[in-house]
mmCIF file of C-alpha atoms in Angstrom:
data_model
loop_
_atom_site.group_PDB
_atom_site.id
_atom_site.type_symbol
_atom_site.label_atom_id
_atom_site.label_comp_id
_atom_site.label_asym_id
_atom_site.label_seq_id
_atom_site.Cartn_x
_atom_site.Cartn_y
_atom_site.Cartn_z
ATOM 1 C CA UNK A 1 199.269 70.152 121.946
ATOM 2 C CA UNK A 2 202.175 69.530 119.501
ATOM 3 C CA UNK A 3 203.797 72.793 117.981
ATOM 4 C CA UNK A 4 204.148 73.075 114.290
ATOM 5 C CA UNK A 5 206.419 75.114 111.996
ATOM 6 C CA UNK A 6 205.830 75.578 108.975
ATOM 7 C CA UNK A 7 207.016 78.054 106.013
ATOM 8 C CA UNK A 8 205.992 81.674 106.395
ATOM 9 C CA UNK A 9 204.331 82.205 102.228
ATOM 10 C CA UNK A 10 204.806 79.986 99.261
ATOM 11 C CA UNK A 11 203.031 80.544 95.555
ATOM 12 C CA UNK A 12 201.930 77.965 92.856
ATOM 13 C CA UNK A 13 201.131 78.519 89.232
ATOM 14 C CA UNK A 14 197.071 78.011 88.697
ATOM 15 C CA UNK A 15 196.499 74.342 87.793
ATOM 16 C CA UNK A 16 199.712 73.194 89.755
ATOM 17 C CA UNK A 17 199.859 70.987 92.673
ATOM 18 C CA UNK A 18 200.406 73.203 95.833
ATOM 19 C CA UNK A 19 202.568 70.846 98.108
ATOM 20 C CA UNK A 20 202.441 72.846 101.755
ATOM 21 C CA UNK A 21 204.798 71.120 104.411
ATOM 22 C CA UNK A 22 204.680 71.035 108.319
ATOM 23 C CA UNK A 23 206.762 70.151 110.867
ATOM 24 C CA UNK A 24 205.517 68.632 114.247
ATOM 25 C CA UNK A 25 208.363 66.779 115.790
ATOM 26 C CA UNK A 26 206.860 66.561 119.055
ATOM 27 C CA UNK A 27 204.052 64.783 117.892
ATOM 28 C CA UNK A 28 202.597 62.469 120.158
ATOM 29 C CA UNK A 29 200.572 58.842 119.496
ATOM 30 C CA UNK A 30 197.446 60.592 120.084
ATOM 31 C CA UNK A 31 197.475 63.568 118.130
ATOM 32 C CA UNK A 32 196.141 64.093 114.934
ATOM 33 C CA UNK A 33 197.831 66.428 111.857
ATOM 34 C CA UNK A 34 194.414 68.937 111.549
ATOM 35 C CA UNK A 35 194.550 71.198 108.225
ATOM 36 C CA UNK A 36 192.240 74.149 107.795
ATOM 37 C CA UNK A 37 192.926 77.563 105.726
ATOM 38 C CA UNK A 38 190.917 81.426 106.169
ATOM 39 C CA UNK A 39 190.322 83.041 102.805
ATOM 40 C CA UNK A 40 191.022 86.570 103.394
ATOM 41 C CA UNK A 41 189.357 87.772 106.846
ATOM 42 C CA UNK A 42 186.846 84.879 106.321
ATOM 43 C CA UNK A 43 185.808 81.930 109.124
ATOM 44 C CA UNK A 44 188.965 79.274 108.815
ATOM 45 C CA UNK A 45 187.530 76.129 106.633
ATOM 46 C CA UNK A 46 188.285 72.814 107.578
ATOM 47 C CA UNK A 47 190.360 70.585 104.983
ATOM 48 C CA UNK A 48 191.314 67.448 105.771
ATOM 49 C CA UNK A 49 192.964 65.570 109.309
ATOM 50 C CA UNK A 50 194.805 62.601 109.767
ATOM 51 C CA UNK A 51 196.828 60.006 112.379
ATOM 52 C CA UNK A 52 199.130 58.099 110.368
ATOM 53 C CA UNK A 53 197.875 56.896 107.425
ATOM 54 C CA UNK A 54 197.780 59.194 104.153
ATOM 55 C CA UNK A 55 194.247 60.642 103.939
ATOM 56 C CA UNK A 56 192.635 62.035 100.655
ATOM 57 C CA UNK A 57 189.142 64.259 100.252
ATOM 58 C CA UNK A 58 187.390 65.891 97.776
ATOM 59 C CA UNK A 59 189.573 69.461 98.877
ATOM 60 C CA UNK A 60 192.849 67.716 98.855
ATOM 61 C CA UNK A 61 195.500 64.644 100.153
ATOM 62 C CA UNK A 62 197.697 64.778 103.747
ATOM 63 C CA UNK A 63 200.590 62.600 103.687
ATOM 64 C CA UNK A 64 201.936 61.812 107.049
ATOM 65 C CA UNK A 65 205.258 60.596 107.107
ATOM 66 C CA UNK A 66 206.071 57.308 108.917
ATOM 67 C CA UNK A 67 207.569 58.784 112.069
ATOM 68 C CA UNK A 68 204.825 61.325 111.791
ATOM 69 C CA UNK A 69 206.681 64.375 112.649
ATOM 70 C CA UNK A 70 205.922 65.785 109.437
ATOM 71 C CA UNK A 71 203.395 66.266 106.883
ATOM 72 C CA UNK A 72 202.464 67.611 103.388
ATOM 73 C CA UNK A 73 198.873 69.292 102.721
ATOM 74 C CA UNK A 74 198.123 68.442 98.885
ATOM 75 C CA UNK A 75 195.866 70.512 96.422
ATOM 76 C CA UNK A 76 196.248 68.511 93.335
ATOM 77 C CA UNK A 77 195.209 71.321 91.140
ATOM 78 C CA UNK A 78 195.877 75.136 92.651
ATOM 79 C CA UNK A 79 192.663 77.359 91.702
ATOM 80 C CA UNK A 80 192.823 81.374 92.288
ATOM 81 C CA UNK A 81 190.432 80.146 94.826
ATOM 82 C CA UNK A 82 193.207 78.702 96.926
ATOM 83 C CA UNK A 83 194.902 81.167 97.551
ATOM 84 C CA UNK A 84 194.405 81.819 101.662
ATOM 85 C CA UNK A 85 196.634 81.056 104.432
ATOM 86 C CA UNK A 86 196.873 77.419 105.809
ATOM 87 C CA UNK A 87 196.660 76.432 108.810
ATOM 88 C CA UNK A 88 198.612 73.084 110.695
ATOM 89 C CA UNK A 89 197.395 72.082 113.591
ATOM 90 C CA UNK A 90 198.163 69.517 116.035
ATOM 91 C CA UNK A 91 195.958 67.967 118.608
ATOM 92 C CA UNK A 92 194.563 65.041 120.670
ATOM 93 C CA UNK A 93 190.687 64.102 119.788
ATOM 94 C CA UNK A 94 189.730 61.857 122.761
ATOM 95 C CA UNK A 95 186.820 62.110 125.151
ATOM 96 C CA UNK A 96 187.777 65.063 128.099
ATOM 97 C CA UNK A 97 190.854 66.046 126.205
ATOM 98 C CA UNK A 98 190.547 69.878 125.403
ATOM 99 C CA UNK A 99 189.736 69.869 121.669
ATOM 100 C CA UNK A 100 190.381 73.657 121.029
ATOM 101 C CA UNK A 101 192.457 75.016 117.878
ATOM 102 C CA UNK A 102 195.373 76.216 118.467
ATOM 103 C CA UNK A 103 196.628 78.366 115.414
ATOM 104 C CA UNK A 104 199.738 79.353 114.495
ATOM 105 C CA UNK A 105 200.684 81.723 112.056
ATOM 106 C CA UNK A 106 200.358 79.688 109.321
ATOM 107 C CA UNK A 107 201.533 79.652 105.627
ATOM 108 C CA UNK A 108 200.605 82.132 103.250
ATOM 109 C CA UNK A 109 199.538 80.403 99.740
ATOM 110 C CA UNK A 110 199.260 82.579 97.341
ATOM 111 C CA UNK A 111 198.156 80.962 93.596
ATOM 112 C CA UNK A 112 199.481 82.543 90.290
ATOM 113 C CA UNK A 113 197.368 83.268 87.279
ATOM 114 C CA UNK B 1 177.943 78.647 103.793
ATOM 115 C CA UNK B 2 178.789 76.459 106.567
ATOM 116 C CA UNK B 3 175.716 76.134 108.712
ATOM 117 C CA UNK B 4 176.874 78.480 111.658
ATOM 118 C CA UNK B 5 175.754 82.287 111.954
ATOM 119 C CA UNK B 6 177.039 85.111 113.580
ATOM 120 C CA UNK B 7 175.499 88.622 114.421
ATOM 121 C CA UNK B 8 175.825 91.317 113.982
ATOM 122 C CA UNK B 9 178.568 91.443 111.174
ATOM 123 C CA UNK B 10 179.734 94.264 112.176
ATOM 124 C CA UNK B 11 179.875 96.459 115.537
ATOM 125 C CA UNK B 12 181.629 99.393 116.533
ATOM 126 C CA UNK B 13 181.594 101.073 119.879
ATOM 127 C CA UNK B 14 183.452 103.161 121.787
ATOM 128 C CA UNK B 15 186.120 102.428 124.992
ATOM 129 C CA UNK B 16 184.344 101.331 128.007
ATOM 130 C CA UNK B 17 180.898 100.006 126.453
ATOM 131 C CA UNK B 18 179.757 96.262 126.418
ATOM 132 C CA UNK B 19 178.345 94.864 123.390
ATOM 133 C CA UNK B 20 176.911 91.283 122.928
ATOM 134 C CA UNK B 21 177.808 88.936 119.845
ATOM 135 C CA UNK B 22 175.652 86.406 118.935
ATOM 136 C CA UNK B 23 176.277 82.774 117.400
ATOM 137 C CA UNK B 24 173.603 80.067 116.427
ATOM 138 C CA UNK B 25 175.863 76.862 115.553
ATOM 139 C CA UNK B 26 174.904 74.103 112.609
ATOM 140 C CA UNK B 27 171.132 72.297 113.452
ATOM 141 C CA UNK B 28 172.337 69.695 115.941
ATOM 142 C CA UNK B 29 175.349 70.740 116.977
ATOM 143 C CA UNK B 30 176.043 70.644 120.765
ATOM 144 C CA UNK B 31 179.326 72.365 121.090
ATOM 145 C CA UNK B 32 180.195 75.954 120.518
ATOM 146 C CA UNK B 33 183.782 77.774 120.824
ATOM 147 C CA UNK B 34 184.476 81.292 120.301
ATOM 148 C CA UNK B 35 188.161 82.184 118.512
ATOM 149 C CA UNK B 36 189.117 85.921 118.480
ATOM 150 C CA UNK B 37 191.675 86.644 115.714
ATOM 151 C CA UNK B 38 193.492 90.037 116.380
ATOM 152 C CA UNK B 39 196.169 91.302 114.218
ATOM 153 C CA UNK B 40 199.404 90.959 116.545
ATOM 154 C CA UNK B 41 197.633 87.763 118.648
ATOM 155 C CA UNK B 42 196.663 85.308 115.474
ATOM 156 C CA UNK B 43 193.666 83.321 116.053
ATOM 157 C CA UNK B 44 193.548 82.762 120.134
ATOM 158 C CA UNK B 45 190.455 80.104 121.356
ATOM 159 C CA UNK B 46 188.368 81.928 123.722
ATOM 160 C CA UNK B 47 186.303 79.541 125.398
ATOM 161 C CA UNK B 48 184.042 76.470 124.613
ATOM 162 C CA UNK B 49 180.190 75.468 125.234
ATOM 163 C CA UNK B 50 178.833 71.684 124.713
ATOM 164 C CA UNK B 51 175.154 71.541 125.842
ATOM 165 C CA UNK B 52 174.806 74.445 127.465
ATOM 166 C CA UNK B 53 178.099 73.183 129.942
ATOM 167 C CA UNK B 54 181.734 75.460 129.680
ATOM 168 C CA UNK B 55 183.652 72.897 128.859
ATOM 169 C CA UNK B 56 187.090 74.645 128.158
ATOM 170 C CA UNK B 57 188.671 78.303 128.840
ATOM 171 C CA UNK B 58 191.140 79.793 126.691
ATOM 172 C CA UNK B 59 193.019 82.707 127.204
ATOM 173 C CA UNK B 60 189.675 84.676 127.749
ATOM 174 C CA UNK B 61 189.947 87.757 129.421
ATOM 175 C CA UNK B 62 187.667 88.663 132.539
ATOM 176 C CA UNK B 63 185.945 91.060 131.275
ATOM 177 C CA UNK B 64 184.442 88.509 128.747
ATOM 178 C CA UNK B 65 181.895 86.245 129.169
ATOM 179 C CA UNK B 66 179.851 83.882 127.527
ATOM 180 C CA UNK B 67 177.430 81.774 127.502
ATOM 181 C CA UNK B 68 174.936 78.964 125.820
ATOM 182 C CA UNK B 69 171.668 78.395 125.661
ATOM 183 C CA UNK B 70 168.652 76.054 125.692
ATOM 184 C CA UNK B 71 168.196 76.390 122.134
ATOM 185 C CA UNK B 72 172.220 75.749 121.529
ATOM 186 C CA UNK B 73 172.602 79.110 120.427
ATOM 187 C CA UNK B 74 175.514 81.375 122.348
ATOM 188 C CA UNK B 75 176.073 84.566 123.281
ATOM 189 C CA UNK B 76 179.626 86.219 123.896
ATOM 190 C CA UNK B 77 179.811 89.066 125.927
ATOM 191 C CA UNK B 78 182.283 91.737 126.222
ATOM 192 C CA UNK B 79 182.112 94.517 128.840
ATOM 193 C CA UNK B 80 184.380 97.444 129.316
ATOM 194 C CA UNK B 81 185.810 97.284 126.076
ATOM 195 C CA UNK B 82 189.184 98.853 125.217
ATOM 196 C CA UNK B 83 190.890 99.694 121.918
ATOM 197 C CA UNK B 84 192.682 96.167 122.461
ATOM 198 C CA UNK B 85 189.303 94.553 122.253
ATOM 199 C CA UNK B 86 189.117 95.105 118.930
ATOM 200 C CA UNK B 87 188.899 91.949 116.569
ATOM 201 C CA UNK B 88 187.054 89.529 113.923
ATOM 202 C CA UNK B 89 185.364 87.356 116.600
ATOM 203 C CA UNK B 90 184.600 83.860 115.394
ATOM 204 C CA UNK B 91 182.499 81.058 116.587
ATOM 205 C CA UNK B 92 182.437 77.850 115.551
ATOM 206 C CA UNK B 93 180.551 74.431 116.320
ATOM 207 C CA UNK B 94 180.912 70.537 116.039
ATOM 208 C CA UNK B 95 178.933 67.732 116.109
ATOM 209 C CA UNK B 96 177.840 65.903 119.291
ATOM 210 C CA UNK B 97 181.062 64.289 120.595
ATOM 211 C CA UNK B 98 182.237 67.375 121.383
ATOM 212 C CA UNK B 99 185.612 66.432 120.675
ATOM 213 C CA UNK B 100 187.769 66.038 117.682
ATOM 214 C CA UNK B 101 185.389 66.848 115.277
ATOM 215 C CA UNK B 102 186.014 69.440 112.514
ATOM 216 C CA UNK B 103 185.181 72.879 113.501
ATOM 217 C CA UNK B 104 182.555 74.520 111.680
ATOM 218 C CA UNK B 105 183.539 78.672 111.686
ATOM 219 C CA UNK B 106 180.842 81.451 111.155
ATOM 220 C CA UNK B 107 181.771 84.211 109.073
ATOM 221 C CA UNK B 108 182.669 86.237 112.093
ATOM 222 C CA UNK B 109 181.644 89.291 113.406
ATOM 223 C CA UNK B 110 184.005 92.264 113.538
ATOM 224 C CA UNK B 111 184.522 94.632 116.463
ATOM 225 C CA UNK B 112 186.098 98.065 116.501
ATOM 226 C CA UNK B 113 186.592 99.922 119.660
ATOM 227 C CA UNK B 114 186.760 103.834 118.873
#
């Protein structure tokens, strides 16, 4: 699976848009961008995934840039709630592939009364 | 609440015991992984069930084992435990493709070797 980087912490004010980037510049044609995020110690919650196209949910929007070797996790409005670290992850979802998670470290998110 | 359980919540034991953690994945679902999420390793996949098949290993140590069940449910099982061992253990579970689906996660069950 791809690597990703992304930014160790960031903060938003409450009732911002959090914009949370991610690199994966060894993204291949069949990978998808995966976002999920682990409240404090809790299971990690799935968000929102994508291949190319921008995708939008309930939770929040993942724009996918056109050579795909980046994104940017959207939460149009930041809640206390949000705060958790957020997960990238990068990986193939086809029939015998492994379809583990691999985590990284993650970015920190941490919202602002 | 996302469907998946995990017991006991918590467990602590001492070097050298075995212990048994327990997950019963969403109604339907056929596959089950286990994560564990230590403080220096991050969240590390383990190993992964569908239908009662392993389908995948991780970086799963040999001392651990698991397996699935009839019923879907799984069991995880770690013997001769060491202070290492110690770790929120997660399992989570997807819908039948087995495949990339989202991951479901339990709430984990933490383990503390004394």
């Amino acid at each position: 699976d791809a690597k990703t980087t992304q930014p160790t912490s960031m903060d938003c004010a409450e009732g911002r848009a959090a914009n949370l980037p991610c690199n994966h510049s060894t993204i291949s044609g069949n990978e998808y961008v995966y976002w999920y995020r682990q409240i404090h110690s809790q299971g990690p919650q799935y968000i929102i995934h994508g291949l190319k196209n921008n995708e939008t949910n309930e939770m929040a929007s993942l724009i996918i840039t056109e050579d795909r070797k980046s994104s940017t996790l959207i939460l149009p409005h930041a809640t206390l709630r949000d705060t958790a670290v957020y997960y990238c992850i990068v990986r193939v979802a086809m029939a015998g592939a492994n379809s583990k998670l691999t985590f990284g470290k993650g970015i920190t998110l941490s919202v602002r009364p | 609440d996302s469907g998946v359980t995990q017991t006991p919540k918590h467990l602590i034991t001492a070097t050298g015991q075995r212990v048994t953690l327990r997950c019963s994945p969403r109604s339907g679902d056929l596959s089950v992984y286990w994560y564990q999420q230590s403080l220096d390793q991050g969240l590390q996949f383990l190993i992964q069930y569908y239908n009662g098949e392993e389908r995948a290993k991780g970086n799963i140590l040999e001392r651990f084992s698991a397996q699935q069940f009839p019923d879907l449910h799984s069991e995880l099982n770690l013997s001769s435990l060491e202070l290492g061992d110690s770790a929120l253990y997660f399992c989570a579970s997807t819908g039948d493709r087995g495949y990339g689906d989202e991951q479901f996660f339990g709430p984990g069950t933490r383990l503390t070797v004394l």
